[in-house]
Coordinates of C-alpha atoms in Angstrom, one line a residue:
M669 CA 17.1 2.0 -53.9
T670 CA 17.1 4.7 -51.2
T671 CA 14.4 5.5 -48.7
P672 CA 13.2 9.0 -48.8
M673 CA 13.6 10.9 -45.6
L674 CA 10.5 12.3 -44.0
D675 CA 10.7 15.6 -42.2
D676 CA 8.5 16.7 -39.3
A677 CA 6.5 19.2 -41.3
Q678 CA 5.3 16.5 -43.7
I679 CA 4.4 14.2 -40.9
R680 CA 2.7 17.0 -39.0
D681 CA 0.5 18.0 -42.0
A682 CA -0.5 14.4 -42.6
A683 CA -1.3 13.8 -38.9
Y684 CA -3.4 17.0 -38.9
F685 CA -5.5 15.8 -41.8
L686 CA -5.9 12.4 -40.2
W687 CA -7.0 14.1 -37.0
L688 CA -9.6 16.2 -39.0
D689 CA -10.9 13.1 -40.8
E690 CA -11.5 11.3 -37.4
G691 CA -13.5 14.2 -36.1
Q692 CA -10.8 16.0 -34.0
P693 CA -10.6 13.6 -31.1
E694 CA -8.5 14.6 -28.1
G695 CA -5.6 12.5 -26.8
R696 CA -4.9 10.6 -30.0
D697 CA -1.9 12.7 -31.3
E698 CA 0.6 10.0 -31.1
A699 CA -1.7 7.5 -32.9
H700 CA -2.2 10.1 -35.7
W701 CA 1.5 10.8 -35.9
L702 CA 2.3 7.1 -36.3
K703 CA -0.5 6.7 -38.9
A704 CA 0.9 9.7 -40.8
I705 CA 4.4 8.1 -40.9
D706 CA 2.9 4.8 -42.2
A707 CA 0.9 6.7 -44.8
L708 CA 3.9 8.6 -46.0
T709 CA 6.3 5.7 -46.1
P710 CA 6.2 3.7 -49.3
A711 CA 5.3 0.1 -48.9
K712 CA 8.0 -2.5 -49.6
P713 CA 7.0 -5.0 -52.3
A714 CA 6.9 -8.5 -51.1
S715 CA 9.7 -10.5 -52.7
K716 CA 8.6 -13.9 -53.6
P717 CA 10.5 -16.3 -55.8
R718 CA 9.0 -16.5 -59.3
T719 CA 9.7 -20.2 -59.6
A720 CA 7.1 -21.0 -57.1
K721 CA 4.3 -19.4 -59.3
A722 CA 5.5 -20.9 -62.6
P723 CA 4.3 -24.5 -62.0
A724 CA 1.0 -23.4 -60.6
A725 CA 0.3 -21.3 -63.7
K726 CA 1.0 -24.2 -66.1
A727 CA -1.3 -26.7 -64.3
P728 CA -4.7 -25.1 -65.5
A729 CA -3.4 -25.1 -69.1
K730 CA -2.9 -28.8 -69.0
K731 CA -6.4 -29.4 -67.6
A732 CA -7.9 -27.2 -70.3
A733 CA -6.0 -29.1 -73.0
A734 CA -7.2 -32.4 -71.6
K735 CA -10.8 -31.3 -71.7
A736 CA -10.7 -29.9 -75.2
P737 CA -10.5 -33.3 -77.1
A738 CA -13.3 -34.7 -75.0
K739 CA -15.5 -31.8 -76.0
A740 CA -14.5 -32.2 -79.7
S741 CA -15.4 -35.9 -79.7
A742 CA -18.7 -35.2 -78.1
K743 CA -19.5 -32.6 -80.8
A744 CA -18.4 -35.0 -83.5
G745 CA -20.7 -37.7 -82.0
A746 CA -23.6 -35.4 -82.0
K747 CA -23.1 -34.5 -85.7
T748 CA -23.0 -38.2 -86.8
A749 CA -26.0 -39.0 -84.7
A750 CA -28.0 -36.2 -86.5
K751 CA -27.0 -37.6 -89.9
T752 CA -28.4 -41.1 -89.3
P753 CA -31.6 -41.7 -91.1
R754 CA -34.7 -41.9 -89.0
A755 CA -37.4 -44.5 -89.5
K756 CA -40.5 -43.1 -91.1
A757 CA -43.5 -43.1 -88.9
K758 CA -46.4 -45.2 -90.2
A759 CA -49.5 -43.2 -90.6

């Protein structure tokens, strides 16, 4: 991939608008010029190995799977408890 070349006219226009946005301060021309170059230069994506993220992504799925049977058995226990006959109250 090639990096696009910036010409002075593009940088000058961007620096001018930065200068206007900051309220037209004096003596900050070099700072505005450098900010304009940064703004016009595309950011490089950070290259991280994909293998580092794969194990971390799988770990929460295992935890969720481990919790699922416990919830199912708790619900089953609640259903059986509701079906047991209750002793009639003596009046």
